[in-house]
PDB file of C-alpha atoms in Angstrom:
ATOM      1  CA  GLN A   1     -35.808 -28.821  18.011  1.00  0.00           C
ATOM      2  CA  LYS A   2     -33.626 -30.019  14.982  1.00  0.00           C
ATOM      3  CA  GLU A   3     -30.171 -29.063  15.056  1.00  0.00           C
ATOM      4  CA  VAL A   4     -29.753 -27.351  11.854  1.00  0.00           C
ATOM      5  CA  GLU A   5     -33.049 -25.843   9.713  1.00  0.00           C
ATOM      6  CA  GLN A   6     -33.666 -24.458   6.810  1.00  0.00           C
ATOM      7  CA  ASN A   7     -36.391 -23.223   4.555  1.00  0.00           C
ATOM      8  CA  SER A   8     -37.978 -26.410   2.981  1.00  0.00           C
ATOM      9  CA  GLY A   9     -38.615 -24.583  -0.143  1.00  0.00           C
ATOM     10  CA  PRO A  10     -38.683 -25.091  -3.210  1.00  0.00           C
ATOM     11  CA  LEU A  11     -37.721 -21.527  -3.979  1.00  0.00           C
ATOM     12  CA  SER A  12     -38.158 -20.011  -7.216  1.00  0.00           C
ATOM     13  CA  VAL A  13     -36.499 -16.761  -8.414  1.00  0.00           C
ATOM     14  CA  PRO A  14     -36.453 -15.536 -11.955  1.00  0.00           C
ATOM     15  CA  GLU A  15     -33.051 -15.207 -13.881  1.00  0.00           C
ATOM     16  CA  GLY A  16     -30.849 -12.232 -12.704  1.00  0.00           C
ATOM     17  CA  ALA A  17     -32.810 -11.902  -9.386  1.00  0.00           C
ATOM     18  CA  ILE A  18     -31.382 -12.329  -6.013  1.00  0.00           C
ATOM     19  CA  ALA A  19     -31.823 -15.672  -4.094  1.00  0.00           C
ATOM     20  CA  SER A  20     -31.969 -15.844  -0.381  1.00  0.00           C
ATOM     21  CA  LEU A  21     -31.335 -18.978   1.528  1.00  0.00           C
ATOM     22  CA  ASN A  22     -31.648 -19.237   5.382  1.00  0.00           C
ATOM     23  CA  CYS A  23     -30.467 -21.556   7.929  1.00  0.00           C
ATOM     24  CA  THR A  24     -30.730 -21.476  11.784  1.00  0.00           C
ATOM     25  CA  TYR A  25     -28.705 -24.026  14.242  1.00  0.00           C
ATOM     26  CA  SER A  26     -29.373 -24.918  17.620  1.00  0.00           C
ATOM     27  CA  ASP A  27     -25.909 -25.303  19.268  1.00  0.00           C
ATOM     28  CA  ARG A  28     -24.738 -21.592  20.430  1.00  0.00           C
ATOM     29  CA  GLY A  29     -20.992 -22.639  20.475  1.00  0.00           C
ATOM     30  CA  SER A  30     -20.750 -23.922  16.852  1.00  0.00           C
ATOM     31  CA  GLN A  31     -17.743 -22.257  15.197  1.00  0.00           C
ATOM     32  CA  SER A  32     -17.894 -23.007  11.479  1.00  0.00           C
ATOM     33  CA  PHE A  33     -20.501 -22.967   9.105  1.00  0.00           C
ATOM     34  CA  PHE A  34     -20.774 -23.760   5.465  1.00  0.00           C
ATOM     35  CA  TRP A  35     -22.968 -24.126   2.165  1.00  0.00           C
ATOM     36  CA  TYR A  36     -23.106 -26.808  -0.021  1.00  0.00           C
ATOM     37  CA  ARG A  37     -24.657 -27.007  -3.542  1.00  0.00           C
ATOM     38  CA  GLN A  38     -26.070 -30.466  -4.735  1.00  0.00           C
ATOM     39  CA  TYR A  39     -27.329 -31.009  -8.190  1.00  0.00           C
ATOM     40  CA  SER A  40     -29.921 -33.954  -8.880  1.00  0.00           C
ATOM     41  CA  GLY A  41     -28.099 -37.339  -8.656  1.00  0.00           C
ATOM     42  CA  LYS A  42     -24.539 -35.795  -7.281  1.00  0.00           C
ATOM     43  CA  SER A  43     -22.781 -35.336  -4.217  1.00  0.00           C
ATOM     44  CA  PRO A  44     -22.808 -32.019  -2.600  1.00  0.00           C
ATOM     45  CA  GLU A  45     -20.037 -29.690  -3.082  1.00  0.00           C
ATOM     46  CA  LEU A  46     -18.571 -27.048  -1.210  1.00  0.00           C
ATOM     47  CA  ILE A  47     -19.188 -23.380  -2.230  1.00  0.00           C
ATOM     48  CA  MET A  48     -19.050 -21.197   0.589  1.00  0.00           C
ATOM     49  CA  PHE A  49     -17.851 -21.172   4.263  1.00  0.00           C
ATOM     50  CA  ILE A  50     -17.865 -18.885   6.975  1.00  0.00           C
ATOM     51  CA  TYR A  51     -16.302 -18.376  10.506  1.00  0.00           C
ATOM     52  CA  SER A  52     -16.818 -14.734  11.719  1.00  0.00           C
ATOM     53  CA  ASN A  53     -19.902 -12.960  12.160  1.00  0.00           C
ATOM     54  CA  GLY A  54     -20.452 -10.608   9.392  1.00  0.00           C
ATOM     55  CA  ASP A  55     -20.656 -11.280   5.417  1.00  0.00           C
ATOM     56  CA  LYS A  56     -17.942 -13.091   3.239  1.00  0.00           C
ATOM     57  CA  GLU A  57     -18.403 -12.501  -0.443  1.00  0.00           C
ATOM     58  CA  ASP A  58     -17.002 -14.788  -3.105  1.00  0.00           C
ATOM     59  CA  GLY A  59     -18.088 -13.845  -6.670  1.00  0.00           C
ATOM     60  CA  ARG A  60     -22.000 -14.094  -7.073  1.00  0.00           C
ATOM     61  CA  PHE A  61     -22.227 -15.499  -3.456  1.00  0.00           C
ATOM     62  CA  THR A  62     -22.619 -13.934  -0.101  1.00  0.00           C
ATOM     63  CA  ALA A  63     -22.702 -15.625   3.123  1.00  0.00           C
ATOM     64  CA  GLN A  64     -23.923 -14.159   6.199  1.00  0.00           C
ATOM     65  CA  LEU A  65     -23.489 -15.261  10.009  1.00  0.00           C
ATOM     66  CA  ASN A  66     -25.069 -13.803  12.825  1.00  0.00           C
ATOM     67  CA  LYS A  67     -23.947 -15.847  15.997  1.00  0.00           C
ATOM     68  CA  ALA A  68     -26.053 -14.092  18.381  1.00  0.00           C
ATOM     69  CA  SER A  69     -29.205 -14.852  16.250  1.00  0.00           C
ATOM     70  CA  GLN A  70     -27.933 -18.487  15.493  1.00  0.00           C
ATOM     71  CA  TYR A  71     -28.469 -17.713  11.805  1.00  0.00           C
ATOM     72  CA  VAL A  72     -26.673 -18.323   8.528  1.00  0.00           C
ATOM     73  CA  SER A  73     -27.746 -17.258   5.117  1.00  0.00           C
ATOM     74  CA  LEU A  74     -26.680 -17.280   1.682  1.00  0.00           C
ATOM     75  CA  LEU A  75     -27.457 -14.924  -0.948  1.00  0.00           C
ATOM     76  CA  ILE A  76     -26.899 -15.445  -4.662  1.00  0.00           C
ATOM     77  CA  ARG A  77     -27.010 -12.481  -7.117  1.00  0.00           C
ATOM     78  CA  ASP A  78     -27.700 -12.673 -10.551  1.00  0.00           C
ATOM     79  CA  SER A  79     -29.124 -15.804 -10.159  1.00  0.00           C
ATOM     80  CA  GLN A  80     -28.746 -17.954 -13.342  1.00  0.00           C
ATOM     81  CA  PRO A  81     -30.545 -21.278 -14.386  1.00  0.00           C
ATOM     82  CA  SER A  82     -27.360 -23.193 -13.587  1.00  0.00           C
ATOM     83  CA  ASP A  83     -27.653 -22.458  -9.877  1.00  0.00           C
ATOM     84  CA  SER A  84     -30.942 -24.562  -9.869  1.00  0.00           C
ATOM     85  CA  ALA A  85     -29.828 -27.009  -7.311  1.00  0.00           C
ATOM     86  CA  THR A  86     -30.487 -28.087  -3.594  1.00  0.00           C
ATOM     87  CA  TYR A  87     -28.539 -26.119  -1.103  1.00  0.00           C
ATOM     88  CA  LEU A  88     -27.538 -27.542   2.101  1.00  0.00           C
ATOM     89  CA  CYS A  89     -26.205 -25.825   5.310  1.00  0.00           C
ATOM     90  CA  ALA A  90     -23.995 -27.437   7.722  1.00  0.00           C
ATOM     91  CA  VAL A  91     -22.952 -26.471  10.903  1.00  0.00           C
ATOM     92  CA  LYS A  92     -19.746 -27.733  12.827  1.00  0.00           C
ATOM     93  CA  THR A  93     -20.768 -28.117  16.348  1.00  0.00           C
ATOM     94  CA  SER A  94     -18.805 -27.118  19.554  1.00  0.00           C
ATOM     95  CA  TYR A  95     -17.965 -31.398  19.666  1.00  0.00           C
ATOM     96  CA  ASP A  96     -16.746 -30.988  16.163  1.00  0.00           C
ATOM     97  CA  LYS A  97     -19.486 -33.221  14.632  1.00  0.00           C
ATOM     98  CA  VAL A  98     -20.861 -31.615  11.365  1.00  0.00           C
ATOM     99  CA  ILE A  99     -24.519 -31.137  10.922  1.00  0.00           C
ATOM    100  CA  PHE A 100     -26.383 -30.914   7.756  1.00  0.00           C
ATOM    101  CA  GLY A 101     -29.866 -28.895   7.343  1.00  0.00           C
ATOM    102  CA  PRO A 102     -32.633 -30.738   5.390  1.00  0.00           C
ATOM    103  CA  GLY A 103     -31.656 -28.485   2.339  1.00  0.00           C
ATOM    104  CA  THR A 104     -33.659 -25.994   0.176  1.00  0.00           C
ATOM    105  CA  SER A 105     -34.484 -26.674  -3.447  1.00  0.00           C
ATOM    106  CA  LEU A 106     -33.833 -23.475  -5.597  1.00  0.00           C
ATOM    107  CA  SER A 107     -34.915 -23.227  -9.176  1.00  0.00           C
ATOM    108  CA  VAL A 108     -34.071 -20.432 -11.248  1.00  0.00           C
ATOM    109  CA  ILE A 109     -36.568 -19.539 -14.009  1.00  0.00           C
ATOM    110  CA  PRO A 110     -35.332 -18.304 -17.509  1.00  0.00           C
TER     111      PRO A 110
ATOM    112  CA  ASP B   1      -4.671 -37.148  -5.350  1.00  0.00           C
ATOM    113  CA  GLY B   2      -6.432 -37.049  -1.926  1.00  0.00           C
ATOM    114  CA  GLY B   3      -9.929 -37.478  -1.714  1.00  0.00           C
ATOM    115  CA  ILE B   4     -12.931 -40.125  -0.776  1.00  0.00           C
ATOM    116  CA  THR B   5     -13.864 -43.227  -2.993  1.00  0.00           C
ATOM    117  CA  GLN B   6     -16.967 -44.679  -2.406  1.00  0.00           C
ATOM    118  CA  SER B   7     -17.475 -48.093  -4.256  1.00  0.00           C
ATOM    119  CA  PRO B   8     -19.260 -49.144  -6.047  1.00  0.00           C
ATOM    120  CA  LYS B   9     -21.147 -46.390  -7.837  1.00  0.00           C
ATOM    121  CA  TYR B  10     -24.202 -48.474  -8.376  1.00  0.00           C
ATOM    122  CA  LEU B  11     -25.553 -51.671  -6.531  1.00  0.00           C
ATOM    123  CA  PHE B  12     -28.376 -54.136  -6.736  1.00  0.00           C
ATOM    124  CA  ARG B  13     -29.585 -56.129  -4.192  1.00  0.00           C
ATOM    125  CA  LYS B  14     -32.051 -58.867  -3.744  1.00  0.00           C
ATOM    126  CA  GLU B  15     -34.179 -58.649  -0.852  1.00  0.00           C
ATOM    127  CA  GLY B  16     -32.939 -60.548   2.061  1.00  0.00           C
ATOM    128  CA  GLN B  17     -29.412 -60.132   1.155  1.00  0.00           C
ATOM    129  CA  ASN B  18     -26.881 -58.030   2.890  1.00  0.00           C
ATOM    130  CA  VAL B  19     -24.457 -55.780   1.136  1.00  0.00           C
ATOM    131  CA  THR B  20     -21.506 -53.762   2.192  1.00  0.00           C
ATOM    132  CA  LEU B  21     -20.716 -50.093   0.649  1.00  0.00           C
ATOM    133  CA  SER B  22     -17.237 -49.120   0.649  1.00  0.00           C
ATOM    134  CA  CYS B  23     -15.643 -45.927   1.815  1.00  0.00           C
ATOM    135  CA  GLU B  24     -11.853 -45.065   1.726  1.00  0.00           C
ATOM    136  CA  GLN B  25     -10.679 -41.689   2.109  1.00  0.00           C
ATOM    137  CA  ASN B  26      -6.670 -40.737   2.205  1.00  0.00           C
ATOM    138  CA  LEU B  27      -7.471 -37.474   3.620  1.00  0.00           C
ATOM    139  CA  ASN B  28      -5.961 -38.262   7.131  1.00  0.00           C
ATOM    140  CA  HIS B  29      -9.496 -37.388   8.370  1.00  0.00           C
ATOM    141  CA  ASP B  30     -10.286 -38.420  11.845  1.00  0.00           C
ATOM    142  CA  ALA B  31     -14.189 -38.229  11.348  1.00  0.00           C
ATOM    143  CA  MET B  32     -16.378 -40.268   8.914  1.00  0.00           C
ATOM    144  CA  TYR B  33     -20.081 -40.188   8.155  1.00  0.00           C
ATOM    145  CA  TRP B  34     -22.570 -42.131   6.381  1.00  0.00           C
ATOM    146  CA  TYR B  35     -25.888 -40.513   4.856  1.00  0.00           C
ATOM    147  CA  ARG B  36     -28.591 -41.860   3.373  1.00  0.00           C
ATOM    148  CA  GLN B  37     -30.626 -39.829   0.538  1.00  0.00           C
ATOM    149  CA  ASP B  38     -34.252 -40.610  -0.652  1.00  0.00           C
ATOM    150  CA  PRO B  39     -35.245 -38.770  -3.956  1.00  0.00           C
ATOM    151  CA  GLY B  40     -36.174 -34.989  -3.541  1.00  0.00           C
ATOM    152  CA  GLN B  41     -35.085 -35.592   0.295  1.00  0.00           C
ATOM    153  CA  GLY B  42     -31.883 -34.232   2.652  1.00  0.00           C
ATOM    154  CA  LEU B  43     -29.365 -35.902   3.638  1.00  0.00           C
ATOM    155  CA  ARG B  44     -29.839 -38.204   6.879  1.00  0.00           C
ATOM    156  CA  LEU B  45     -27.354 -39.309   9.063  1.00  0.00           C
ATOM    157  CA  ILE B  46     -27.135 -43.035   9.399  1.00  0.00           C
ATOM    158  CA  TYR B  47     -23.897 -43.380  11.632  1.00  0.00           C
ATOM    159  CA  TYR B  48     -20.675 -41.314  12.255  1.00  0.00           C
ATOM    160  CA  SER B  49     -17.436 -42.312  13.732  1.00  0.00           C
ATOM    161  CA  GLN B  50     -15.108 -39.647  15.254  1.00  0.00           C
ATOM    162  CA  ILE B  51     -11.966 -41.628  15.945  1.00  0.00           C
ATOM    163  CA  VAL B  52     -11.137 -45.249  15.054  1.00  0.00           C
ATOM    164  CA  ASN B  53     -12.792 -47.836  17.005  1.00  0.00           C
ATOM    165  CA  ASP B  54     -15.508 -45.757  17.883  1.00  0.00           C
ATOM    166  CA  PHE B  55     -18.703 -44.819  16.328  1.00  0.00           C
ATOM    167  CA  GLN B  56     -22.335 -43.369  16.912  1.00  0.00           C
ATOM    168  CA  LYS B  57     -25.582 -44.088  15.568  1.00  0.00           C
ATOM    169  CA  GLY B  58     -27.346 -41.135  13.477  1.00  0.00           C
ATOM    170  CA  ASP B  59     -31.081 -40.842  13.040  1.00  0.00           C
ATOM    171  CA  ILE B  60     -32.118 -43.666  11.145  1.00  0.00           C
ATOM    172  CA  ALA B  61     -29.333 -46.467  12.089  1.00  0.00           C
ATOM    173  CA  GLU B  62     -31.853 -49.169  12.241  1.00  0.00           C
ATOM    174  CA  GLY B  63     -31.271 -51.945   9.811  1.00  0.00           C
ATOM    175  CA  TYR B  64     -27.174 -50.525   9.126  1.00  0.00           C
ATOM    176  CA  SER B  65     -23.936 -51.576  10.535  1.00  0.00           C
ATOM    177  CA  VAL B  66     -20.518 -49.968  10.467  1.00  0.00           C
ATOM    178  CA  SER B  67     -17.083 -50.751  11.564  1.00  0.00           C
ATOM    179  CA  ARG B  68     -14.075 -48.162  12.069  1.00  0.00           C
ATOM    180  CA  GLU B  69     -10.994 -50.572  12.365  1.00  0.00           C
ATOM    181  CA  LYS B  70      -8.846 -48.301  10.451  1.00  0.00           C
ATOM    182  CA  LYS B  71      -8.631 -44.386  10.158  1.00  0.00           C
ATOM    183  CA  GLU B  72      -9.002 -44.823   6.471  1.00  0.00           C
ATOM    184  CA  SER B  73     -12.082 -47.191   5.973  1.00  0.00           C
ATOM    185  CA  PHE B  74     -15.605 -46.913   7.551  1.00  0.00           C
ATOM    186  CA  PRO B  75     -17.737 -49.670   5.637  1.00  0.00           C
ATOM    187  CA  LEU B  76     -21.248 -49.716   5.773  1.00  0.00           C
ATOM    188  CA  THR B  77     -23.389 -52.764   5.584  1.00  0.00           C
ATOM    189  CA  VAL B  78     -27.136 -52.707   4.760  1.00  0.00           C
ATOM    190  CA  THR B  79     -28.538 -55.646   6.276  1.00  0.00           C
ATOM    191  CA  SER B  80     -31.680 -57.883   5.236  1.00  0.00           C
ATOM    192  CA  ALA B  81     -33.268 -55.837   8.519  1.00  0.00           C
ATOM    193  CA  GLN B  82     -33.650 -52.447   6.417  1.00  0.00           C
ATOM    194  CA  LYS B  83     -36.690 -52.808   5.060  1.00  0.00           C
ATOM    195  CA  ASN B  84     -36.712 -49.947   2.482  1.00  0.00           C
ATOM    196  CA  PRO B  85     -32.969 -49.791   1.459  1.00  0.00           C
ATOM    197  CA  THR B  86     -32.992 -48.352  -2.021  1.00  0.00           C
ATOM    198  CA  ALA B  87     -31.711 -45.090  -1.800  1.00  0.00           C
ATOM    199  CA  PHE B  88     -28.479 -42.946  -2.628  1.00  0.00           C
ATOM    200  CA  TYR B  89     -25.573 -43.481  -0.136  1.00  0.00           C
ATOM    201  CA  LEU B  90     -22.964 -40.955   0.678  1.00  0.00           C
ATOM    202  CA  CYS B  91     -20.081 -40.964   2.584  1.00  0.00           C
ATOM    203  CA  ALA B  92     -18.197 -38.038   4.114  1.00  0.00           C
ATOM    204  CA  SER B  93     -15.230 -37.344   5.987  1.00  0.00           C
ATOM    205  CA  SER B  94     -13.986 -34.651   8.219  1.00  0.00           C
ATOM    206  CA  THR B  95     -11.215 -33.447  10.610  1.00  0.00           C
ATOM    207  CA  ASN B  96     -11.992 -33.120  14.253  1.00  0.00           C
ATOM    208  CA  ARG B  97     -10.781 -29.413  14.066  1.00  0.00           C
ATOM    209  CA  ALA B  98     -13.103 -26.370  13.833  1.00  0.00           C
ATOM    210  CA  ASN B  99     -12.989 -24.436  10.727  1.00  0.00           C
ATOM    211  CA  THR B 100     -12.859 -27.569   8.587  1.00  0.00           C
ATOM    212  CA  GLU B 101     -15.206 -28.547   5.952  1.00  0.00           C
ATOM    213  CA  ALA B 102     -16.461 -32.137   5.058  1.00  0.00           C
ATOM    214  CA  PHE B 103     -15.748 -33.720   1.853  1.00  0.00           C
ATOM    215  CA  PHE B 104     -17.951 -36.247   0.106  1.00  0.00           C
ATOM    216  CA  GLY B 105     -17.561 -39.268  -2.042  1.00  0.00           C
ATOM    217  CA  GLN B 106     -19.178 -39.678  -5.285  1.00  0.00           C
ATOM    218  CA  GLY B 107     -22.068 -41.817  -3.641  1.00  0.00           C
ATOM    219  CA  THR B 108     -23.524 -45.406  -4.154  1.00  0.00           C
ATOM    220  CA  ARG B 109     -26.808 -45.687  -5.605  1.00  0.00           C
ATOM    221  CA  LEU B 110     -28.347 -49.081  -4.115  1.00  0.00           C
ATOM    222  CA  THR B 111     -31.610 -50.385  -5.710  1.00  0.00           C
ATOM    223  CA  VAL B 112     -33.304 -53.403  -4.424  1.00  0.00           C
ATOM    224  CA  VAL B 113     -34.523 -55.956  -6.824  1.00  0.00           C
TER     225      VAL B 113
END
């Protein structure tokens, strides 16, 4: 089992819809969870972080964490074509190493 | 300004040559990472270092070497043993504390000619 797994995608949603991105992790002692967005040819940029169970909202983005299920998700409301990118889930493990998932490619169709 | 600097941005290498990619950070981060990314693919970990003078192999270390003599610097050498080195290389750094994220450099695009 890989340490961090994501839906492989690609995920296509119409403009204005909700995009849902999922991530699972194997280290039960992990404390910190991050979502990065990467545009083609660019380096990843942090868009959300979450440390506690539950939901965290920032504008159109909501991160959800369920430590018991070892599951993290990112919801993007009112998706825009500019949201088209690869989304990387990252987990900081109990031994302080940052592990990235393989990424999910999102395409928002106008 | 604090950040991570990778150089060069573009690098061309002839087959059989070793090349070294530079990564410097002034964020006082303990941990540093090197990733490789191929077109349409995710990040693959090459090497990481959580402390000066110590580093660990990642998932695809063969054909690569690193050093960590200073906290600020984590250079990556792509050796001639790496058979398919053309890729986008990303360096990242992080603290060794919980609840802190990884920061990325702008990347180096290596092409074998």
